[in-house]
Structure formats: C-alpha cells, structure tokens
Amino acid sequence: MKYFNLHALILLVSITKAQTTDKPKADASVPMYVQKWLTEKTAFKKQKAAKKGFFLRDSIKIVGYIKGYDKNAKYSSGIIYHGNNLTREDLPTIVRIYKDGRFECALPSIHPMSSSIFFNDQGTKFYAEPGTTTGIIVDDKTTEYLGVNKAINDQLAAIDLPRADYNNLDEYRKTQTPDDFKQAQLRKWESTRKKVDSAMKVKQTPERVRKLIANQVDLTYAIYLFDYEMSRSYYQKQAPDNEILKLPMPEKYFDFLNKIDLDDQLLLVSN
C-alpha cells in the first residue's frame, strides 16, 4: 500500500512538472492585454495558406510589440522595404505603432518572403508567408517570434549570415582588378558557405531552412560581384587616369552564376 501511494505521488509530481514546463511562461515585461492581443492575432491562418505550393496571392500580416516604447518617442511608425521580385515593383509598407507600443501592418505578396522591419533605423529580420500573421516582440537586445511562422523564424535567426563589405567597395573598384576582386570574393563565398553549412549541421537545421540560408549567402556574394561591375563606367569618368578602371571586364567574369540554381523558386524569398 505504501509502495502504491509513493508511486502515485511520484506520478502526480511528474505530471505537474511536465504541465508547468510545457506551458510557456508569460513575459512580465509584456502587459497581459498585449499578450492576449498577440495570441489572438497570430493564431489566424487562412485556409488556403495551409495548401501546399509556393505561389499564393494574398496579404502578409505583421503584428508585434516594442518593449519599453515611449509614446513621446521621435518615431511613431516603422517601414518594410518590400518589393515584387518578379515585376521589379517597389512596395514599401508603413507599419503603424500604437501609443502602447503595439504595431501592425499588412502587405501584398505572391510568395513567402524574408525581409526586415525598421523602427528608428533599427532593423529586425522576419520570415512570413501569404495568408498568415507573424508576431514579433522587439527588445533592445532580443527578438521573439510568434505565430505559425515562429519555428522557421527562430531557425533562421539562429544562423549568423554575412554582410557584403559595401563600405570598401568603391576602393576595391579602384585598386583591385576585376579578376583579383572576383577571386577574392569567390574565396570568401566558399569559406562562408562552409562555416554556415557547419553551423546548420550542428543545429540540425531543417532542409527547407537550410536552403533559404544557403540561398541568402549565395545571393549576398553574387549581388556584390555584380555591384562591382555595375558602376565602373561612372568611376571611369570620375578617375580617367586610374589604370585599374581602364581594364575591360573579363569575358568569364560572370560565370560565378553557375554556382547558383537559378531555377530555384526559393531564391525569390530573399530580400
């Protein structure tokens, strides 16, 4: 009998502990009514959004909360620099901020997107899909994602991605030959892919997210290589005596595009 009572007590404690652990803790720095508002907003997902397929014409909704927001702050809105990658249309979207720090917006889309929302010149990355609502709680040092896209946002945020060195690009145009610049960037590209692939392996990143991250790395370096060539004619006029700028672009300069699967639809997700 004593054994039975002890066994029952252990089972009861285990169940109670499991329930406490599995239940997400409320964030004390986010008011309860805001948490309720975020939960209700991010629970929404249109039925057609659940269907498989890459292209879907529908709106993307973003809702969230800025911790410590002051209603007297110098900014009362945010912005998402959004665009249609197929039609080359720029569709910047204004994000409304309420006096209590909540914010929300809706933007048109025809496929999943990865972008950034800017508040007071500070960017916060996010991934979203048409027909869904993505929640974002913004803090000075951390970002918390909510809703049906939470898992993929957390997985994307867990991997550090490179940034192109645009601060020095003008100098590179004047001091590095096209071939030298290309070879240097190809080495960095290869090194970065290895580091990112290693990090994703350790974190056991799902295959779809791995592809999104790999595409972002590839596009970062490919666009940087394009940008080196894009404004050379302008700089040639500014510095007509520069010997580097006088050199013609090599015929095979753009063969780095062979490193990218240009038929991959997921390339459109990147911002």
Coordinates of C-alpha atoms in Angstrom, one line a residue:
M1 CA 0.0 0.0 0.0
K2 CA 2.8 2.3 0.9
Y3 CA 4.5 1.5 -2.4
F4 CA 1.3 2.3 -4.3
N5 CA 1.0 5.7 -2.5
L6 CA 4.6 6.5 -3.2
H7 CA 4.3 5.6 -6.8
A8 CA 1.1 7.7 -7.2
L9 CA 2.8 10.6 -5.6
I10 CA 5.8 10.4 -7.9
L11 CA 3.5 10.2 -10.9
L12 CA 1.5 13.2 -9.8
V13 CA 4.6 15.3 -9.3
S14 CA 5.9 14.2 -12.7
I15 CA 2.7 15.2 -14.4
T16 CA 2.5 18.5 -12.6
K17 CA 6.1 19.3 -13.5
A18 CA 5.5 18.4 -17.2
Q19 CA 2.5 20.7 -17.4
T20 CA 4.5 23.5 -15.8
T21 CA 7.4 23.0 -18.1
D22 CA 5.4 22.7 -21.4
K23 CA 3.3 25.7 -20.7
P24 CA 5.1 28.9 -22.0
K25 CA 5.7 31.4 -19.3
A26 CA 4.1 34.9 -19.6
D27 CA 6.6 37.7 -20.2
A28 CA 6.3 40.0 -17.3
S29 CA 7.6 42.9 -19.4
V30 CA 4.7 42.5 -21.9
P31 CA 1.3 43.5 -20.5
M32 CA -1.3 40.8 -20.2
Y33 CA -3.7 42.5 -22.6
V34 CA -0.9 42.8 -25.2
Q35 CA -0.1 39.1 -24.8
K36 CA -3.8 38.3 -25.3
W37 CA -3.9 40.6 -28.4
L38 CA -0.8 39.0 -29.9
T39 CA -2.1 35.5 -29.2
E40 CA -5.4 36.2 -30.9
K41 CA -3.8 38.0 -33.9
T42 CA -1.1 35.4 -34.6
A43 CA -3.5 32.4 -34.3
F44 CA -5.1 33.4 -37.5
K45 CA -4.2 31.5 -40.7
K46 CA -6.3 31.4 -43.8
Q47 CA -7.4 28.0 -45.0
K48 CA -5.8 28.4 -48.5
A49 CA -2.5 29.3 -46.8
A50 CA -2.3 25.7 -45.5
K51 CA -2.3 24.3 -49.0
K52 CA 1.0 23.2 -50.5
G53 CA 2.5 25.4 -53.2
F54 CA 5.0 28.2 -53.4
F55 CA 2.9 30.9 -55.1
L56 CA -0.2 32.3 -53.4
R57 CA -1.6 35.8 -53.9
D58 CA -2.6 37.1 -50.5
S59 CA -1.6 39.6 -47.8
I60 CA 1.1 39.0 -45.2
K61 CA 0.2 40.4 -41.8
I62 CA 2.8 41.5 -39.2
V63 CA 1.9 42.3 -35.6
G64 CA 4.0 42.9 -32.6
Y65 CA 5.1 44.9 -29.6
I66 CA 8.1 47.1 -28.9
K67 CA 9.2 46.7 -25.3
G68 CA 9.7 50.0 -23.5
Y69 CA 8.2 52.1 -26.3
D70 CA 7.6 55.7 -25.3
K71 CA 4.6 57.3 -26.9
N72 CA 6.6 60.6 -27.0
A73 CA 9.4 58.9 -29.0
K74 CA 10.7 60.6 -32.1
Y75 CA 9.2 57.8 -34.3
S76 CA 5.6 56.7 -34.4
S77 CA 5.8 54.3 -37.3
G78 CA 8.1 51.8 -38.9
I79 CA 8.7 50.7 -42.5
I80 CA 9.3 47.5 -44.5
Y81 CA 11.1 48.0 -47.8
H82 CA 9.1 45.4 -49.7
G83 CA 9.0 44.7 -53.4
N84 CA 7.8 42.3 -56.1
N85 CA 10.9 40.4 -57.3
L86 CA 9.1 39.3 -60.5
T87 CA 7.7 42.7 -61.6
R88 CA 10.5 44.8 -60.0
E89 CA 7.9 46.9 -58.3
D90 CA 8.9 48.7 -55.0
L91 CA 6.1 48.4 -52.5
P92 CA 7.3 50.0 -49.2
T93 CA 4.9 49.4 -46.4
I94 CA 4.3 51.7 -43.4
V95 CA 4.0 50.0 -40.0
R96 CA 1.6 51.7 -37.6
I97 CA 2.8 51.9 -34.0
Y98 CA 0.1 52.4 -31.3
K99 CA 0.8 54.6 -28.3
D100 CA 1.2 51.5 -26.0
G101 CA 4.0 50.0 -28.3
R102 CA 1.9 47.6 -30.3
F103 CA 2.3 47.6 -34.0
E104 CA 0.7 46.0 -37.1
C105 CA 0.6 46.2 -40.9
A106 CA -0.4 44.2 -43.9
L107 CA 1.5 43.9 -47.2
P108 CA 0.7 42.3 -50.5
S109 CA 2.7 39.2 -51.6
I110 CA 2.6 36.3 -54.0
H111 CA 5.1 34.0 -52.3
P112 CA 6.9 33.7 -48.9
M113 CA 9.3 36.4 -48.1
S114 CA 12.3 37.2 -45.9
S115 CA 12.7 40.9 -45.1
S116 CA 13.3 43.4 -42.3
I117 CA 11.1 45.8 -40.4
F118 CA 12.7 49.1 -39.4
F119 CA 11.9 51.1 -36.3
N120 CA 14.0 54.2 -35.7
D121 CA 16.6 52.9 -38.3
Q122 CA 17.0 49.6 -36.4
G123 CA 16.1 46.6 -38.5
T124 CA 14.5 43.3 -37.3
K125 CA 14.5 40.4 -39.7
F126 CA 11.5 38.2 -40.2
Y127 CA 10.1 35.4 -42.5
A128 CA 6.4 35.4 -43.5
E129 CA 4.1 33.6 -45.8
P130 CA 1.0 34.8 -47.6
G131 CA -2.2 34.3 -45.7
T132 CA -0.5 34.1 -42.3
T133 CA 0.2 36.5 -39.4
T134 CA 3.7 36.7 -38.0
G135 CA 4.2 38.1 -34.5
I136 CA 7.3 39.9 -33.4
I137 CA 8.3 41.2 -29.9
V138 CA 11.1 43.7 -30.2
D139 CA 13.6 44.4 -27.5
D140 CA 16.9 46.2 -27.4
K141 CA 18.9 43.0 -27.5
T142 CA 16.5 40.2 -28.3
T143 CA 13.7 39.4 -30.7
E144 CA 10.9 36.9 -30.0
Y145 CA 8.8 35.5 -32.8
L146 CA 5.2 34.3 -32.5
G147 CA 2.6 32.6 -34.6
V148 CA 2.6 29.9 -37.3
N149 CA 6.0 31.1 -38.7
K150 CA 7.7 31.1 -35.3
A151 CA 9.8 27.9 -35.8
I152 CA 11.2 29.0 -39.1
N153 CA 12.0 32.5 -37.9
D154 CA 13.8 31.0 -34.8
Q155 CA 15.8 28.7 -37.1
L156 CA 16.8 31.5 -39.5
A157 CA 17.8 33.8 -36.6
A158 CA 20.0 31.1 -35.1
I159 CA 22.4 31.3 -38.0
D160 CA 24.7 34.3 -38.4
L161 CA 24.8 35.4 -42.1
P162 CA 27.5 37.6 -43.8
R163 CA 27.1 41.1 -44.9
A164 CA 28.7 42.4 -48.0
D165 CA 31.5 45.0 -47.4
Y166 CA 30.0 47.9 -49.2
N167 CA 31.9 50.4 -47.1
N168 CA 35.1 49.5 -49.1
L169 CA 33.5 48.6 -52.5
D170 CA 34.4 52.0 -54.0
E171 CA 38.0 51.5 -53.0
Y172 CA 38.1 47.9 -54.4
R173 CA 36.9 49.2 -57.8
K174 CA 39.9 51.5 -58.0
T175 CA 42.6 49.2 -56.5
Q176 CA 41.6 45.6 -57.4
T177 CA 41.5 44.3 -61.0
P178 CA 38.2 42.6 -61.9
D179 CA 39.8 39.2 -61.8
D180 CA 41.5 39.8 -58.5
F181 CA 38.3 41.1 -56.9
K182 CA 36.4 38.2 -58.3
Q183 CA 38.8 35.6 -57.0
A184 CA 38.9 37.2 -53.5
Q185 CA 35.1 37.2 -53.3
L186 CA 34.9 33.6 -54.5
R187 CA 37.3 32.5 -51.7
K188 CA 35.2 34.4 -49.1
W189 CA 32.0 32.9 -50.6
E190 CA 33.3 29.4 -50.3
S191 CA 34.6 29.9 -46.8
T192 CA 31.3 31.4 -45.7
R193 CA 29.3 28.6 -47.1
K194 CA 31.4 26.1 -45.3
K195 CA 31.0 27.9 -42.0
V196 CA 27.3 28.3 -42.4
D197 CA 26.8 24.7 -43.5
S198 CA 28.8 23.5 -40.4
A199 CA 26.6 25.7 -38.1
M200 CA 23.4 24.3 -39.7
K201 CA 24.6 20.8 -39.3
V202 CA 25.3 21.3 -35.6
K203 CA 21.9 23.0 -35.0
Q204 CA 20.2 20.3 -37.1
T205 CA 18.5 23.0 -39.3
P206 CA 15.6 21.6 -41.3
E207 CA 16.2 21.1 -45.1
R208 CA 13.9 23.9 -46.3
V209 CA 15.5 26.4 -43.9
R210 CA 19.0 25.2 -44.9
K211 CA 18.1 26.0 -48.5
L212 CA 16.8 29.5 -47.6
I213 CA 20.0 30.3 -45.7
A214 CA 22.3 28.9 -48.4
N215 CA 20.5 31.0 -51.0
Q216 CA 20.9 34.1 -48.9
V217 CA 24.7 33.5 -48.7
D218 CA 24.9 32.9 -52.4
L219 CA 22.8 36.0 -53.3
T220 CA 24.9 38.2 -51.0
Y221 CA 28.1 37.4 -52.8
A222 CA 26.6 37.2 -56.3
I223 CA 25.0 40.7 -55.9
Y224 CA 28.2 42.1 -54.5
L225 CA 30.1 40.8 -57.5
F226 CA 27.5 42.4 -59.8
D227 CA 27.7 45.7 -58.0
Y228 CA 31.5 45.9 -58.5
E229 CA 30.9 46.0 -62.3
M230 CA 27.7 48.0 -62.3
S231 CA 29.1 51.5 -61.6
R232 CA 32.5 51.1 -63.2
S233 CA 31.6 53.4 -66.1
Y234 CA 30.7 56.2 -63.6
Y235 CA 34.0 55.8 -61.7
Q236 CA 35.9 55.7 -65.0
K237 CA 34.6 59.2 -65.7
Q238 CA 35.5 60.4 -62.2
A239 CA 39.0 59.0 -62.4
P240 CA 40.0 58.7 -66.1
D241 CA 43.7 58.1 -65.2
N242 CA 43.1 55.1 -63.0
E243 CA 44.8 52.1 -64.6
I244 CA 42.5 49.6 -62.9
L245 CA 39.3 51.2 -64.1
K246 CA 40.7 51.3 -67.7
L247 CA 40.8 47.5 -67.7
P248 CA 38.0 45.7 -69.6
M249 CA 35.8 43.2 -67.7
P250 CA 36.9 39.6 -68.4
E251 CA 34.6 37.6 -70.6
K252 CA 34.1 35.0 -67.9
Y253 CA 33.7 37.4 -65.0
F254 CA 30.0 36.4 -64.6
D255 CA 30.5 32.7 -64.7
F256 CA 30.0 32.7 -60.9
L257 CA 26.3 32.5 -61.7
N258 CA 26.9 28.8 -62.4
K259 CA 27.3 28.3 -58.6
I260 CA 23.6 29.2 -58.2
D261 CA 20.5 27.2 -59.2
L262 CA 18.6 30.0 -61.0
D263 CA 15.5 27.8 -61.4
D264 CA 15.1 27.5 -57.6
Q265 CA 11.9 29.3 -56.6
L266 CA 13.2 29.8 -53.0
L267 CA 15.6 32.5 -54.4
L268 CA 12.6 34.8 -54.6
V269 CA 12.2 34.6 -50.8
S270 CA 15.4 36.5 -50.1
N271 CA 15.2 40.3 -49.7

